[in-house]
Every structure is written in C-alpha cells, then in structure tokens.
Short mmCIF file of C-alpha atoms and ligand atoms in Angstrom, two decimals:
data_model
loop_
_atom_site.label_atom_id
_atom_site.label_comp_id
_atom_site.label_asym_id
_atom_site.label_seq_id
_atom_site.Cartn_x
_atom_site.Cartn_y
_atom_site.Cartn_z
CA UNK A 198 -42.11 -69.39 -11.09
CA UNK A 199 -45.46 -69.24 -11.52
CA UNK A 200 -47.46 -72.21 -13.98
CA UNK A 201 -50.12 -72.05 -16.09
CA UNK A 202 -50.28 -76.05 -15.31
CA UNK A 203 -49.91 -78.17 -12.36
CA UNK A 204 -50.19 -82.25 -12.33
CA UNK A 205 -48.83 -84.16 -10.09
CA UNK A 206 -49.58 -88.00 -10.00
CA UNK A 207 -52.39 -87.99 -12.02
CA UNK A 208 -54.05 -91.11 -12.83
CA UNK A 209 -56.87 -92.20 -15.05
CA UNK A 210 -58.20 -95.65 -16.13
CA UNK A 211 -60.94 -95.63 -18.53
CA UNK A 212 -63.56 -98.76 -18.56
CA UNK A 213 -65.85 -100.05 -21.57
CA UNK A 214 -67.26 -103.07 -22.57
CA UNK A 215 -70.04 -105.55 -20.80
CA UNK A 216 -70.50 -104.13 -17.41
CA UNK A 217 -67.67 -101.96 -18.16
CA UNK A 218 -65.51 -104.65 -16.96
CA UNK A 219 -62.52 -103.83 -19.54
CA UNK A 220 -60.15 -101.53 -17.89
CA UNK A 221 -57.98 -99.78 -19.69
CA UNK A 222 -55.00 -97.86 -17.56
CA UNK A 223 -54.48 -94.33 -19.82
CA UNK A 224 -52.47 -92.41 -17.17
CA UNK A 225 -50.08 -94.35 -14.99
CA UNK A 226 -49.19 -91.17 -12.12
CA UNK A 227 -48.25 -88.09 -14.38
CA UNK A 228 -46.59 -85.53 -13.29
CA UNK A 229 -46.49 -81.99 -15.40
CA UNK A 230 -45.63 -78.68 -14.65
CA UNK A 231 -46.20 -76.21 -17.54
CA UNK A 232 -44.59 -72.70 -16.43
CA UNK A 233 -47.37 -69.52 -17.73
CA UNK A 234 -46.40 -68.09 -21.26
CA UNK A 235 -44.19 -71.10 -22.54
CA UNK A 236 -45.25 -73.21 -25.69
CA UNK A 237 -45.09 -76.60 -24.36
CA UNK A 238 -45.36 -79.58 -26.41
CA UNK A 239 -46.95 -83.27 -25.03
CA UNK A 240 -45.31 -85.36 -27.91
CA UNK A 241 -45.78 -89.45 -27.69
CA UNK A 242 -46.93 -92.38 -29.54
CA UNK A 243 -50.62 -93.16 -30.55
CA UNK A 244 -52.33 -94.43 -27.51
CA UNK A 245 -49.66 -92.76 -24.86
CA UNK A 246 -52.28 -90.41 -23.09
CA UNK A 247 -51.89 -87.00 -24.77
CA UNK A 248 -55.68 -86.99 -25.21
CA UNK A 249 -56.20 -87.95 -22.31
CA UNK A 250 -54.33 -85.59 -20.65
CA UNK A 251 -55.66 -82.60 -22.22
CA UNK A 252 -58.86 -83.63 -21.81
CA UNK A 253 -58.47 -83.70 -17.87
CA UNK A 254 -56.98 -80.15 -17.83
CA UNK A 255 -59.78 -78.96 -19.83
CA UNK A 256 -62.24 -80.25 -17.23
CA UNK A 257 -64.06 -82.91 -20.21
CA UNK A 258 -62.91 -86.41 -18.36
CA UNK A 259 -62.35 -86.63 -14.34
CA UNK A 260 -59.59 -88.35 -13.07
CA UNK A 261 -59.39 -90.76 -10.07
CA UNK A 262 -56.38 -89.67 -8.56
CA UNK A 263 -53.80 -86.83 -8.84
CA UNK A 264 -53.71 -83.41 -7.62
CA UNK A 265 -54.46 -80.99 -10.94
CA UNK A 266 -54.24 -76.88 -10.90
CA UNK A 267 -55.03 -74.97 -14.14
CA UNK A 268 -54.06 -71.41 -13.77
CA UNK A 269 -53.04 -71.97 -10.05
CA UNK A 270 -56.86 -72.79 -9.33
CA UNK A 271 -57.35 -76.70 -8.22
CA UNK A 272 -59.62 -78.21 -11.38
CA UNK A 273 -62.02 -80.19 -8.80
CA UNK A 274 -63.16 -76.73 -6.92
CA UNK A 275 -62.71 -74.09 -9.25
CA UNK A 276 -63.79 -75.35 -12.60
CA UNK A 277 -66.03 -72.61 -12.63
CA UNK A 278 -63.54 -69.78 -12.68
CA UNK A 279 -60.91 -71.64 -15.03
CA UNK A 280 -63.41 -72.39 -17.97
CA UNK A 281 -63.48 -68.82 -19.02
CA UNK A 282 -59.46 -68.46 -19.14
CA UNK A 283 -58.72 -71.79 -21.17
CA UNK A 284 -60.28 -73.64 -24.19
CA UNK A 285 -59.43 -76.47 -26.33
CA UNK A 286 -58.96 -77.35 -29.54
CA UNK A 287 -58.85 -80.48 -31.46
CA UNK A 288 -57.59 -81.75 -35.00
CA UNK A 289 -60.36 -83.90 -34.85
CA UNK A 290 -62.99 -81.85 -33.81
CA UNK A 291 -66.72 -82.07 -34.17
CA UNK A 292 -68.93 -79.74 -33.97
CA UNK A 293 -72.95 -79.00 -34.86
CA UNK A 294 -72.74 -80.37 -38.21
CA UNK A 295 -76.25 -79.35 -39.47
CA UNK A 296 -75.48 -75.63 -38.27
CA UNK A 297 -72.73 -73.25 -40.55
CA UNK A 298 -69.38 -72.10 -39.25
CA UNK A 299 -70.97 -68.83 -38.25
CA UNK A 300 -73.73 -70.13 -36.19
CA UNK A 301 -71.60 -72.79 -34.23
CA UNK A 302 -68.90 -69.52 -33.83
CA UNK A 303 -72.18 -67.61 -32.38
CA UNK A 304 -73.74 -70.94 -30.52
CA UNK A 305 -69.80 -71.23 -28.88
CA UNK A 306 -69.58 -67.39 -28.22
CA UNK A 307 -73.05 -67.30 -26.38
CA UNK A 308 -71.71 -70.47 -24.39
CA UNK A 309 -68.72 -68.21 -23.49
CA UNK A 310 -70.72 -65.31 -22.25
CA UNK A 311 -70.06 -62.91 -25.75
CA UNK A 312 -73.13 -61.29 -26.91
CA UNK A 313 -74.17 -58.18 -29.06
CA UNK A 314 -71.29 -55.97 -30.76
CA UNK A 315 -68.57 -57.64 -29.05
CA UNK A 316 -69.78 -60.48 -30.15
CA UNK A 317 -70.22 -59.61 -33.52
CA UNK A 318 -66.67 -58.04 -33.92
CA UNK A 319 -65.21 -60.69 -32.57
CA UNK A 320 -66.39 -63.57 -34.65
CA UNK A 321 -66.04 -61.09 -37.63
CA UNK A 322 -62.32 -60.64 -36.55
CA UNK A 323 -61.82 -64.70 -36.28
CA UNK A 324 -63.77 -65.40 -39.36
CA UNK A 325 -60.56 -62.85 -41.10
CA UNK A 326 -58.05 -64.09 -38.98
CA UNK A 327 -58.86 -67.88 -40.03
CA UNK A 328 -59.91 -66.68 -43.78
CA UNK A 329 -63.29 -68.57 -42.87
CA UNK A 330 -65.55 -65.85 -44.49
CA UNK A 331 -66.04 -67.57 -47.30
CA UNK A 332 -67.06 -70.76 -45.64
CA UNK A 333 -69.28 -68.55 -42.90
CA UNK A 334 -72.27 -69.69 -44.51
CA UNK A 335 -71.25 -73.44 -45.34
CA UNK A 336 -72.26 -76.15 -42.93
CA UNK A 337 -70.02 -78.13 -41.07
CA UNK A 338 -70.74 -81.08 -42.39
CA UNK A 339 -69.74 -79.93 -45.76
CA UNK A 340 -66.41 -78.65 -44.82
CA UNK A 341 -63.21 -80.27 -45.72
CA UNK A 342 -60.56 -81.21 -42.82
CA UNK A 343 -58.65 -77.97 -42.72
CA UNK A 344 -61.50 -75.53 -42.81
CA UNK A 345 -63.42 -77.63 -39.91
CA UNK A 346 -59.82 -77.40 -38.13
CA UNK A 347 -59.69 -73.47 -38.60
CA UNK A 348 -62.96 -73.33 -37.49
CA UNK A 349 -61.43 -75.08 -34.34
CA UNK A 350 -59.23 -72.75 -33.50
CA UNK A 351 -60.80 -70.01 -34.45
CA UNK A 352 -63.88 -71.36 -31.45
CA UNK A 353 -60.62 -71.84 -29.12
CA UNK A 354 -59.93 -68.39 -29.27
CA UNK A 355 -63.24 -66.73 -28.94
CA UNK A 356 -62.62 -66.21 -25.22
CA UNK A 357 -59.13 -64.71 -25.16
CA UNK A 358 -57.96 -67.53 -23.66
CA UNK A 359 -54.54 -67.44 -21.12
CA UNK A 360 -53.95 -71.21 -21.62
CA UNK A 361 -54.66 -73.21 -25.10
CA UNK A 362 -54.61 -76.47 -25.49
CA UNK A 363 -53.74 -77.84 -29.15
CA UNK A 364 -54.39 -81.10 -29.38
CA UNK A 365 -53.09 -81.72 -33.33
CA UNK A 366 -53.93 -78.53 -34.63
CA UNK A 367 -52.10 -79.08 -38.22
CA UNK A 368 -52.80 -82.78 -38.33
CA UNK A 369 -53.95 -83.73 -42.05
CA UNK A 370 -53.42 -79.88 -43.38
CA UNK A 371 -51.54 -78.82 -46.65
CA UNK A 372 -48.25 -78.02 -45.86
CA UNK A 373 -49.08 -74.14 -46.32
CA UNK A 374 -51.93 -74.18 -44.51
CA UNK A 375 -49.67 -75.89 -41.56
CA UNK A 376 -47.72 -73.11 -41.83
CA UNK A 377 -50.02 -70.53 -41.41
CA UNK A 378 -51.70 -71.99 -38.64
CA UNK A 379 -47.61 -72.66 -36.80
CA UNK A 380 -47.54 -68.89 -37.20
CA UNK A 381 -50.66 -67.94 -35.68
CA UNK A 382 -50.14 -69.98 -32.87
CA UNK A 383 -46.63 -68.47 -32.52
CA UNK A 384 -48.11 -64.92 -32.84
CA UNK A 385 -50.67 -65.72 -30.32
CA UNK A 386 -47.76 -66.72 -27.96
CA UNK A 387 -46.06 -63.78 -28.71
CA UNK A 388 -48.69 -61.03 -28.86
CA UNK A 389 -50.85 -62.13 -26.36
CA UNK A 390 -48.34 -64.14 -23.98
CA UNK A 391 -50.73 -67.48 -24.46
CA UNK A 392 -50.01 -70.21 -22.64
CA UNK A 393 -49.84 -73.20 -25.50
CA UNK A 394 -50.09 -76.65 -24.60
CA UNK A 395 -49.61 -78.48 -27.90
CA UNK A 396 -49.53 -82.29 -28.88
CA UNK A 397 -48.09 -82.85 -32.09
CA UNK A 398 -47.35 -86.07 -34.62
CA UNK A 399 -45.09 -83.83 -36.41
CA UNK A 400 -41.55 -83.40 -34.72
CA UNK A 401 -40.43 -80.57 -37.21
CA UNK A 402 -43.69 -78.70 -35.49
CA UNK A 403 -42.74 -79.68 -32.42
CA UNK A 404 -39.02 -78.24 -32.52
CA UNK A 405 -39.97 -74.76 -34.18
CA UNK A 406 -42.34 -74.02 -31.95
CA UNK A 407 -42.12 -75.67 -28.11
CA UNK A 408 -39.69 -74.31 -26.21
CA UNK A 409 -39.96 -77.48 -24.04
CA UNK A 410 -41.54 -80.45 -24.96
CA UNK A 411 -42.63 -83.45 -22.35
CA UNK A 412 -42.13 -87.02 -23.83
CA UNK A 413 -45.13 -89.06 -22.50
CA UNK A 414 -45.43 -93.31 -23.50
CA UNK A 415 -48.18 -95.65 -22.14
CA UNK A 416 -49.17 -93.28 -19.80
CA UNK A 417 -46.34 -92.67 -18.28
CA UNK A 418 -43.76 -89.46 -18.67
CA UNK A 419 -40.69 -90.58 -19.80
CA UNK A 420 -38.35 -87.15 -20.63
CA UNK A 421 -39.03 -83.52 -20.46
CA UNK A 422 -36.86 -80.44 -21.94
CA UNK A 423 -35.44 -78.60 -24.54
CA UNK A 424 -35.23 -80.72 -27.72
CA UNK A 425 -31.14 -79.75 -27.39
CA UNK A 426 -31.41 -81.21 -23.60
CA UNK A 427 -33.38 -84.75 -24.76
CA UNK A 428 -30.91 -84.91 -28.06
CA UNK A 429 -27.99 -84.62 -25.63
CA UNK A 430 -29.59 -86.76 -22.96
CA UNK A 431 -29.86 -89.44 -25.39
CA UNK A 432 -26.56 -89.17 -26.75
CA UNK A 433 -27.83 -88.76 -30.29
CA UNK A 434 -25.17 -86.43 -31.89
CA UNK A 435 -24.75 -84.96 -35.34
CA UNK A 436 -23.13 -86.82 -38.76
CA UNK A 437 -20.38 -84.38 -40.61
CA UNK A 438 -19.98 -85.83 -43.68
CA UNK A 439 -16.84 -84.60 -45.80
CA UNK A 440 -15.41 -85.38 -48.76
CA UNK A 441 -11.60 -85.13 -49.56
CA UNK A 442 -8.33 -85.98 -51.32
CA UNK A 443 -5.38 -87.67 -49.31
CA UNK A 444 -4.58 -90.45 -46.89
CA UNK A 445 -6.47 -89.79 -43.56
CA UNK A 446 -4.89 -91.66 -40.49
CA UNK A 447 -8.55 -92.68 -38.85
CA UNK A 448 -7.09 -93.73 -35.78
CA UNK A 449 -5.29 -90.37 -34.53
CA UNK A 450 -8.81 -88.86 -35.42
CA UNK A 451 -10.71 -91.30 -33.55
CA UNK A 452 -9.27 -90.37 -30.79
CA UNK A 453 -10.07 -86.83 -30.58
CA UNK A 454 -12.49 -85.73 -27.73
CA UNK A 455 -16.42 -85.68 -29.02
CA UNK A 456 -16.08 -87.88 -32.36
CA UNK A 457 -17.73 -91.26 -31.77
CA UNK A 458 -17.24 -93.08 -34.52
CA UNK A 459 -16.05 -92.81 -38.12
CA UNK A 460 -17.38 -94.61 -41.27
CA UNK A 461 -14.86 -94.51 -44.32
CA UNK A 462 -15.91 -94.69 -47.88
CA UNK A 463 -13.64 -94.46 -51.02
CA UNK A 464 -12.60 -90.68 -50.28
CA UNK A 465 -15.30 -89.71 -47.89
CA UNK A 466 -16.15 -90.58 -44.50
CA UNK A 467 -18.96 -89.96 -42.22
CA UNK A 468 -18.00 -88.68 -38.68
CA UNK A 469 -20.20 -88.94 -35.48
CA UNK A 470 -19.84 -86.65 -32.90
CA UNK A 471 -21.55 -85.40 -29.94
CA UNK A 472 -22.17 -81.57 -31.15
CA UNK A 473 -21.20 -80.48 -35.03
CA UNK A 474 -20.98 -76.78 -33.42
CA UNK A 475 -17.94 -77.28 -31.32
CA UNK A 476 -16.58 -80.51 -33.14
CA UNK A 477 -16.23 -79.31 -37.02
CA UNK A 478 -13.73 -76.58 -36.25
CA UNK A 479 -11.63 -79.08 -34.24
CA UNK A 480 -12.30 -81.48 -37.35
CA UNK A 481 -11.35 -78.89 -39.96
CA UNK A 482 -7.81 -77.93 -38.26
CA UNK A 483 -7.08 -81.90 -38.16
CA UNK A 484 -7.61 -81.78 -41.78
CA UNK A 485 -5.33 -78.93 -42.48
CA UNK A 486 -2.49 -79.97 -40.20
CA UNK A 487 -2.52 -83.00 -42.29
CA UNK A 488 -2.93 -81.25 -45.65
CA UNK A 489 -5.85 -83.18 -46.40
CA UNK A 490 -7.87 -81.13 -48.90
CA UNK A 491 -11.72 -81.06 -48.18
CA UNK A 492 -14.06 -81.12 -51.18
CA UNK A 493 -17.49 -81.36 -49.60
CA UNK A 494 -18.94 -80.92 -46.16
CA UNK A 495 -22.45 -82.12 -45.17
CA UNK A 496 -23.54 -81.85 -41.81
CA UNK A 497 -26.91 -83.99 -40.60
CA UNK A 498 -27.99 -83.15 -37.03
CA UNK A 499 -29.88 -85.22 -35.02
CA UNK A 500 -33.31 -83.64 -34.62
CA UNK A 501 -36.47 -84.17 -31.81
CA UNK A 502 -37.19 -87.84 -34.61
CA UNK A 503 -33.95 -88.97 -33.82
CA UNK A 504 -35.62 -88.46 -30.03
CA UNK A 505 -38.51 -90.03 -30.81
CA UNK A 506 -37.69 -92.97 -32.38
CA UNK A 507 -35.50 -93.60 -29.60
CA UNK A 508 -37.79 -93.46 -26.95
CA UNK A 509 -40.41 -95.25 -28.55
CA UNK A 510 -37.83 -97.92 -30.47
N1 ATP B 886 -62.98 -93.31 -23.64
C1 ATP B 886 -62.75 -94.34 -23.98
N2 ATP B 886 -62.60 -95.79 -23.49
C2 ATP B 886 -61.77 -96.77 -23.05
N3 ATP B 886 -60.33 -96.32 -23.54
C3 ATP B 886 -59.94 -95.49 -23.94
C4 ATP B 886 -60.86 -93.96 -24.14
N4 ATP B 886 -60.07 -93.10 -24.67
C5 ATP B 886 -58.94 -93.14 -24.68
N5 ATP B 886 -58.84 -94.70 -24.31
C6 ATP B 886 -57.46 -95.53 -24.32
O1 ATP B 886 -56.51 -94.86 -23.28
C7 ATP B 886 -55.12 -94.84 -24.13
C8 ATP B 886 -55.10 -93.43 -24.72
O2 ATP B 886 -55.67 -92.65 -24.94
P1 ATP B 886 -55.21 -91.03 -26.07
O3 ATP B 886 -56.36 -91.22 -26.79
O4 ATP B 886 -55.05 -90.24 -24.90
O5 ATP B 886 -54.05 -91.66 -26.95
P2 ATP B 886 -52.99 -90.32 -27.45
O6 ATP B 886 -51.71 -90.05 -27.07
O7 ATP B 886 -53.63 -88.92 -27.81
O8 ATP B 886 -53.06 -91.42 -28.72
P3 ATP B 886 -53.09 -90.49 -30.73
O9 ATP B 886 -51.71 -90.26 -30.66
O10 ATP B 886 -53.77 -91.32 -31.12
O11 ATP B 886 -54.24 -89.37 -30.70
C9 ATP B 886 -55.30 -95.36 -25.14
O12 ATP B 886 -54.87 -96.78 -25.15
C10 ATP B 886 -56.58 -95.22 -25.92
O13 ATP B 886 -57.46 -96.51 -26.08
MG1 MG B 887 -54.87 -88.10 -29.14
#
C-alpha cells in the first residue's frame, strides 16, 4: 500500500520557561500510517499532541527522535520537495494582519511559485469557491473567525496539495458554514484524490468525513480504525427502546445472543445490544412469538462521541 504519511516512534519534547528548563513531552513514541487518498481523522482531547504532530508533518517543528516520511520522502532530507506538495490549514490561523484577503493570498501564491495569469486565476477561483469576493479588500484583522478560516483554507489550496493537513478546520463556525466547509473537504478528496489528515473535536464531523481515525492521548496512540471498528472494540453497542403491551418474559430475552442488558420501565424497555442491525429483527421475532404488541421502536446508535468519552474517562 502507498502511504502519504509514515510516522514511526516519533518523540517531541518542548522546553520552555527560565533557561528552558521546563520540559513537556508532547509526543511519546507515536506511530501513524495514513494511506494515500484517504481522509484520516486524528482525534483526542486538548493537549493530546494533535497540533504538534501536524506541525512536525508540515515541517514547522523538528522532532528529536523518530522517522517521518511524507509522500514517500524523508522529511529531514527532502523537506523542499515535500513542501510544494503539502499544505496546512488551521482553524486558529494567523495571517499578516494589516494585509487584505487578496494581498495575503497573493503573498502565499508568490511563496508557492505562482505568478502572472496562473496566479490571478487561482486566486479568483479560490475567492469564488470560498465566497470571499466581498472580503477581498478587507484587512485580515477585520475579518470574523469564519472568514479567517475560509482564507486559511483558500491559502492551503493555492498549491493544489497532494496531502492536506487540517487542524480543526470548522472550529467556531456557524453550522451552515461548517457544513459547507465539510462538503468542500469531501469534494477535494473525491474530485482530486487529495489525502487529508484532519483534527477535530467534533465527533460527528469525524464520523461523516473520515474513513478511519486515530485516537491520540497524552502523546501516545490509543487506538485506530474505522469508527465502527472502534465501537466494536470498546463493546459500545446500541440501545433499542421498545414501548409495548403485554407481559415480557425478560429472563428468556436476556439470554438471547447479543443482548447485554435490559432495563424495564412500566410498559417499555431499553435493551442494550451489541449491534442493533443484527439484533432488532431477532427481538421483533421474539415479541411476535410472545404475541406482544409493540407501539413504538426507537434506536439509539453509539457513535464516535461515545468512543471519545470512553477513551478519555
Ligand atoms: N510551544 C510549546 N511550548 C511548550 N509546550 C507546548 C508547546 N506547544 C504545545 N505544547 C504542549 O504540548 C502538548 C500538546 O499540545 P498540542 O497543541 O499538540 O495539543 P492538541 O492535541 O493540539 O490540543 P488541542 O486539542 O487543545 O488543540 C500540550 O501539553 C501543550 O501544552
Ligand atoms: Mg491543537
């Protein structure tokens, strides 16, 4: 398999304070393999090391130990070759404050080696794509958070990167703007095959966008896989709520395969199962055989948020 990101045994310690004596170990032997062409989520609580990892991958920070290969190249020896083919957009972006949106894009376009008509066309396209035309002449310091984020994403697409790092791209955005940004990320991946490594605290967003996710906590990788794999690994299961009429032989139902727990309340029950898709038909057959009439069925699926909470508890 071709990997866009190959990280092995990565360590990063920050030194700060007086005489740089205060040390904080942010990454403690991280391994991460991201296949080309995927949208991969990097999830974890505040301070877990997500931004540090993305900063090392974008060559903004140097690690003290470990191997980092980006697009098949060693980051230490091929930084220049990698640089033109990757980009990073942060939800907490900082640009040249006194320059306008267009001036900022022109500045970065120049750094990426764009010039003349090609540069003009690229910038116009990005201003259109992110609906930034009305803000083209507004200085960065006057922009709202959402508009700053759109500028950050526009900047990240200037060089048509093969690999894009997105650090909380929708943080603090209105739901409709966040939705549009997610659509753009998905299109970028679907239309251009861009590999995307994204951090987010929005587990719904991760579940919508990411094929696979890696959980990092306190500088160490805790788990990786599809959201479904992780739910299974943690035995999170689903809950089926049933409102019914009749006497339910709980003991028999309790012994059925895949049923973890049953909670009764008047003429309704909550049944925790390993997987509702497999177990609901089974349960419905059981109710029918017992001649119990069901009035209402409600399914509550566990999600990545439950995975996150279980890991961080
Ligand atoms: N420049 C720095 N100097 C000292 N410590 C730092 C520095 N940058 C990050 N850290 C520390 O390294 C750890 C990892 O920080 P990092 O920003 O990578 O976390 P994160 O997972 O991105 O968190 P968040 O979800 O809050 O963005 C934290 O304990 C943080 O305080
Ligand atoms: Mg961060």
